[in-house]
mmCIF file of C-alpha atoms in Angstrom:
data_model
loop_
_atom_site.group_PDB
_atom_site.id
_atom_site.type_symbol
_atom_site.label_atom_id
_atom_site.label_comp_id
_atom_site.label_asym_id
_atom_site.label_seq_id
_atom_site.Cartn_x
_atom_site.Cartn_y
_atom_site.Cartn_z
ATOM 1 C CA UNK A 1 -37.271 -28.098 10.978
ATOM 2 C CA UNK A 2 -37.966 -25.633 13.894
ATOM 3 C CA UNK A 3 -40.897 -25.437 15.972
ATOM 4 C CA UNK A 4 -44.385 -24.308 14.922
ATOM 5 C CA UNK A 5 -47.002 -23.406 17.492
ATOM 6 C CA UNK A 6 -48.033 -25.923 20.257
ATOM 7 C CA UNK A 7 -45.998 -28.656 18.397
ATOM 8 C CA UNK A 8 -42.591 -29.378 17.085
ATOM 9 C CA UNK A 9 -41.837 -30.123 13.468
ATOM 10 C CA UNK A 10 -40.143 -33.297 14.697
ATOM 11 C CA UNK A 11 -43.061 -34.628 16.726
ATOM 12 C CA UNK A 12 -45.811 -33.578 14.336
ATOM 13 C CA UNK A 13 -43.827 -35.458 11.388
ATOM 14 C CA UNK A 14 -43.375 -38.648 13.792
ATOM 15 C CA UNK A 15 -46.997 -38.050 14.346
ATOM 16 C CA UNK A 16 -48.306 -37.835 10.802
ATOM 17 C CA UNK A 17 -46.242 -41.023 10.133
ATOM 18 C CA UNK A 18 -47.869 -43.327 12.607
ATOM 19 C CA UNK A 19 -51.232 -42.191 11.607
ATOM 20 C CA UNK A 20 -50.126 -43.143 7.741
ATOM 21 C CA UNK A 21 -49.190 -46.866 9.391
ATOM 22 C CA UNK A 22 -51.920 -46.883 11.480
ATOM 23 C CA UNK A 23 -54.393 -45.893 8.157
ATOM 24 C CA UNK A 24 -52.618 -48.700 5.819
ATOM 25 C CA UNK A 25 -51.408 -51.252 7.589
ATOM 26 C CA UNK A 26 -55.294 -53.650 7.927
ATOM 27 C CA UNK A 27 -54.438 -56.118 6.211
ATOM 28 C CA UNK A 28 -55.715 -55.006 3.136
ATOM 29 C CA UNK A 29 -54.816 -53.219 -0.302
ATOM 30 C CA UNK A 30 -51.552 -54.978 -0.955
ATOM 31 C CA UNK A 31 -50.421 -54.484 2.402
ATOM 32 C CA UNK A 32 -50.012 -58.305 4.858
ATOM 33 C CA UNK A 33 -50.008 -56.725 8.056
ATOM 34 C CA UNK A 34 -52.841 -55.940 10.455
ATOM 35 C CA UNK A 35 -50.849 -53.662 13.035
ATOM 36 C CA UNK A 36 -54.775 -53.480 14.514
ATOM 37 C CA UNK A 37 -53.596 -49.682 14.946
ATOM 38 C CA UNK A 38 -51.173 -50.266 17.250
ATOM 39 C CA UNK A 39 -48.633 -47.738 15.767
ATOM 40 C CA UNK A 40 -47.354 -45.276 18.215
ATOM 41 C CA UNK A 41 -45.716 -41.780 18.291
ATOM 42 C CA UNK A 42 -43.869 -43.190 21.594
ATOM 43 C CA UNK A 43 -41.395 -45.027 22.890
ATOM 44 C CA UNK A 44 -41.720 -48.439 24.183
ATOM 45 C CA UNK A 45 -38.949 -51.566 25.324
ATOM 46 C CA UNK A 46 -40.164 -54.915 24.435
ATOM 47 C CA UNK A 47 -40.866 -55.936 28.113
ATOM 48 C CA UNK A 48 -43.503 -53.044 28.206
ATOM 49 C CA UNK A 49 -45.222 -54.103 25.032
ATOM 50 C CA UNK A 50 -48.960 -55.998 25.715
ATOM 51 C CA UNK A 51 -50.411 -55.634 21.980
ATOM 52 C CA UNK A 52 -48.557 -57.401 18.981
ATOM 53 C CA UNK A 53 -47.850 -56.604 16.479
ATOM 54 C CA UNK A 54 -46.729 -53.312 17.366
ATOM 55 C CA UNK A 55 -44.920 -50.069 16.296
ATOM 56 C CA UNK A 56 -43.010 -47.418 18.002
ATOM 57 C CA UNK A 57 -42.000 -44.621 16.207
ATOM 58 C CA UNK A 58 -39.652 -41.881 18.248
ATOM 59 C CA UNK A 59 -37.755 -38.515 16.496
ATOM 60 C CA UNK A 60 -33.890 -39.363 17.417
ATOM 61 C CA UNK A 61 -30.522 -37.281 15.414
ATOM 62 C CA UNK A 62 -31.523 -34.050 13.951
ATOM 63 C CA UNK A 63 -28.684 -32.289 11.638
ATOM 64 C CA UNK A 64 -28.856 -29.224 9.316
ATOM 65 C CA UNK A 65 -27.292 -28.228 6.051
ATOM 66 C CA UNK A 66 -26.865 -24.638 5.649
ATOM 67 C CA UNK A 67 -26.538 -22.925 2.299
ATOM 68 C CA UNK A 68 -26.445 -19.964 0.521
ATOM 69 C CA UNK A 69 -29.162 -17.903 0.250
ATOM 70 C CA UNK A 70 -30.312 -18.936 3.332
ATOM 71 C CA UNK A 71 -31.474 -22.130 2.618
ATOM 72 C CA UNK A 72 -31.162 -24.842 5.045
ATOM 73 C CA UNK A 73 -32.113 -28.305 4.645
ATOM 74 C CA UNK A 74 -33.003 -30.670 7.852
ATOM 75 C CA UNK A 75 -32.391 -34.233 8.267
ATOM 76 C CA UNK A 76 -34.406 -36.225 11.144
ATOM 77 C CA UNK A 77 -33.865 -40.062 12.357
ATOM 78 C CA UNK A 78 -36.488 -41.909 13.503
ATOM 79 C CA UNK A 79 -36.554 -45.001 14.778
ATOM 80 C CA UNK A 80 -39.275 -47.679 14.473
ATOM 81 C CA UNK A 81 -39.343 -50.259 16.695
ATOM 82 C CA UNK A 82 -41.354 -53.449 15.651
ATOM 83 C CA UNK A 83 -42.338 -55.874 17.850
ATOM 84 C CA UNK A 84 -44.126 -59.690 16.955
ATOM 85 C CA UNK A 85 -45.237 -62.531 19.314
ATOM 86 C CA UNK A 86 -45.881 -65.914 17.902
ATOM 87 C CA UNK A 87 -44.421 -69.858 16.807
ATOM 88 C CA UNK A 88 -43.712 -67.827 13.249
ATOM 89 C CA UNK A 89 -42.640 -64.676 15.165
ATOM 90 C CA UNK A 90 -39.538 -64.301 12.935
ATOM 91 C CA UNK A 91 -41.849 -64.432 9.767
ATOM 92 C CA UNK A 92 -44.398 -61.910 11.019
ATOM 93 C CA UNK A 93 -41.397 -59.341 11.880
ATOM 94 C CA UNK A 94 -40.157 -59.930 8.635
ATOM 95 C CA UNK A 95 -43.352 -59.174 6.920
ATOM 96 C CA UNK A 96 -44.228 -56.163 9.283
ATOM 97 C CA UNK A 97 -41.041 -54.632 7.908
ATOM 98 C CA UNK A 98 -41.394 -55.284 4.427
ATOM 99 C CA UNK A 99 -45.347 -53.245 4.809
ATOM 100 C CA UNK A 100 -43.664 -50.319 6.812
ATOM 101 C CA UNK A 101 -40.536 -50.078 3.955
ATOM 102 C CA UNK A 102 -44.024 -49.804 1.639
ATOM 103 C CA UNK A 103 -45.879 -47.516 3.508
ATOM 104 C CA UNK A 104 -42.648 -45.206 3.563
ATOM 105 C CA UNK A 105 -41.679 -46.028 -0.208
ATOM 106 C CA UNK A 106 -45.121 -44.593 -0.975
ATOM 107 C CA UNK A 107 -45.421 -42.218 1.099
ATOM 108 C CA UNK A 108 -42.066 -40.411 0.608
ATOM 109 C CA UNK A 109 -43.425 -36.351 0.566
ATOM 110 C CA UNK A 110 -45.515 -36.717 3.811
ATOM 111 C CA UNK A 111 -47.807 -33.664 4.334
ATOM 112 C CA UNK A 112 -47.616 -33.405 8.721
ATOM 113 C CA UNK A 113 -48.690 -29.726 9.096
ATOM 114 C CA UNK A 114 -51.870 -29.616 7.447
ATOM 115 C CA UNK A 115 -52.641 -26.077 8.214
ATOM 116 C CA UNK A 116 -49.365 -25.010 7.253
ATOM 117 C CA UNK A 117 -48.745 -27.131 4.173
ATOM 118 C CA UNK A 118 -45.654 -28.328 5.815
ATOM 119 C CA UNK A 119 -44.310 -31.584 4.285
ATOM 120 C CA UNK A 120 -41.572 -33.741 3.991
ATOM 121 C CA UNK A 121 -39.104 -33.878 1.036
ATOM 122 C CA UNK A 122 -38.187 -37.291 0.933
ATOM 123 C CA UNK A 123 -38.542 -40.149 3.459
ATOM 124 C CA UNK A 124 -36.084 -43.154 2.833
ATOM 125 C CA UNK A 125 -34.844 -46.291 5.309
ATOM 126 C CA UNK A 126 -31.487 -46.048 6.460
ATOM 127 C CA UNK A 127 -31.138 -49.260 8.062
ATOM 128 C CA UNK A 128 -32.808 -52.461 9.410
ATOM 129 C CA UNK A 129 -31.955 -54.641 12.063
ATOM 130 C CA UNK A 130 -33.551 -57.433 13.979
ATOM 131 C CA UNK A 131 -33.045 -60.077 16.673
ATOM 132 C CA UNK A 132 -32.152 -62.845 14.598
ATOM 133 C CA UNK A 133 -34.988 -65.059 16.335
ATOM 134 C CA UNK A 134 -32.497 -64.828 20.021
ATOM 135 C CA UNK A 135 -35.954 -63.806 21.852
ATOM 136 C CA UNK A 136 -38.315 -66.292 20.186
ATOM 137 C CA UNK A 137 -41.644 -66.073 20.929
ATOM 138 C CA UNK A 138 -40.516 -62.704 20.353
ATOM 139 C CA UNK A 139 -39.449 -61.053 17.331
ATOM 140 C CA UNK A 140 -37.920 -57.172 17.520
ATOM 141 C CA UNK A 141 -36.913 -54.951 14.827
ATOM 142 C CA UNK A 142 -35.937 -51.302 14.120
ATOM 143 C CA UNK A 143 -35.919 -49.471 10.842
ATOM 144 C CA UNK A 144 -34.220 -46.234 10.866
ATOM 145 C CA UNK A 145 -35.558 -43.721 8.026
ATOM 146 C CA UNK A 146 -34.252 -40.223 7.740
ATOM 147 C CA UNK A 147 -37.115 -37.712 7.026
ATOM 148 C CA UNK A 148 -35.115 -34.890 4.608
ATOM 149 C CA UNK A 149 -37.153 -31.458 5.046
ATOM 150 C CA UNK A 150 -36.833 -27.979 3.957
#
């Protein structure tokens, strides 16, 4: 996953994700969740956060796998933070996470390079934790996914 032009691999497939939550997540076809496209390519702490719900989406561990014939596969973590305000905080969060696991279920090979015809290989969650309901009105969550690339 090296860098291409004006922008990195890593930002452009952060990038290309939160447009995919952004595009799916309104509510609608099978999806619960009306993130009102507040999915960012960013960073944010909860005590910066105005808009719920809300995604935040940053590139983190990068690591290689070299192999013979010069092949080399890539493996990226990226964290999404999810953040819910509410009495039923605890339920949105839950539900917020169960449409992003969706979006990257079906969206596993992730074109993010357009022009290039750069995608991902595979996409899958690595881990998800949450508050536990310790900062109700306020719910906070992070999925990790690794993003596997050629």
């Amino acid at each position: 996953m090296r860098c291409t032009g004006l922008s990195s691999k890593r930002s452009s497939i952060t990038k290309a994700l939160t447009a995919k939550i952004n595009e799916l997540l309104d509510g609608s076809h099978g999806y619960n969740t009306n993130l009102y496209n507040n999915a960012y390519p960013t960073l944010k702490f909860w005590d910066e956060v105005q808009d719920f719900p809300s995604a935040y989406l940053t590139a983190g561990t990068e690591y290689r796998e070299y192999l013979p014939n010069d092949f080399t596969w890539g493996f990226l973590g990226i964290a999404i933070k999810l953040y819910c305000k509410g009495e039923d905080s605890n339920d949105q969060l839950e539900q917020l996470l169960e449409d992003i696991e969706k979006v990257i279920h079906d969206n596993r090979v992730l074109v993010y390079d357009v022009n290039n015809q750069h995608e991902t290989t595979e996409i899958l969650v690595q881990s998800i934790t949450t508050d536990e309901g310790l900062l109700k009105p306020y719910a906070v969550g992070e999925m990790i996914i690794i993003v596997t690339g050629k």
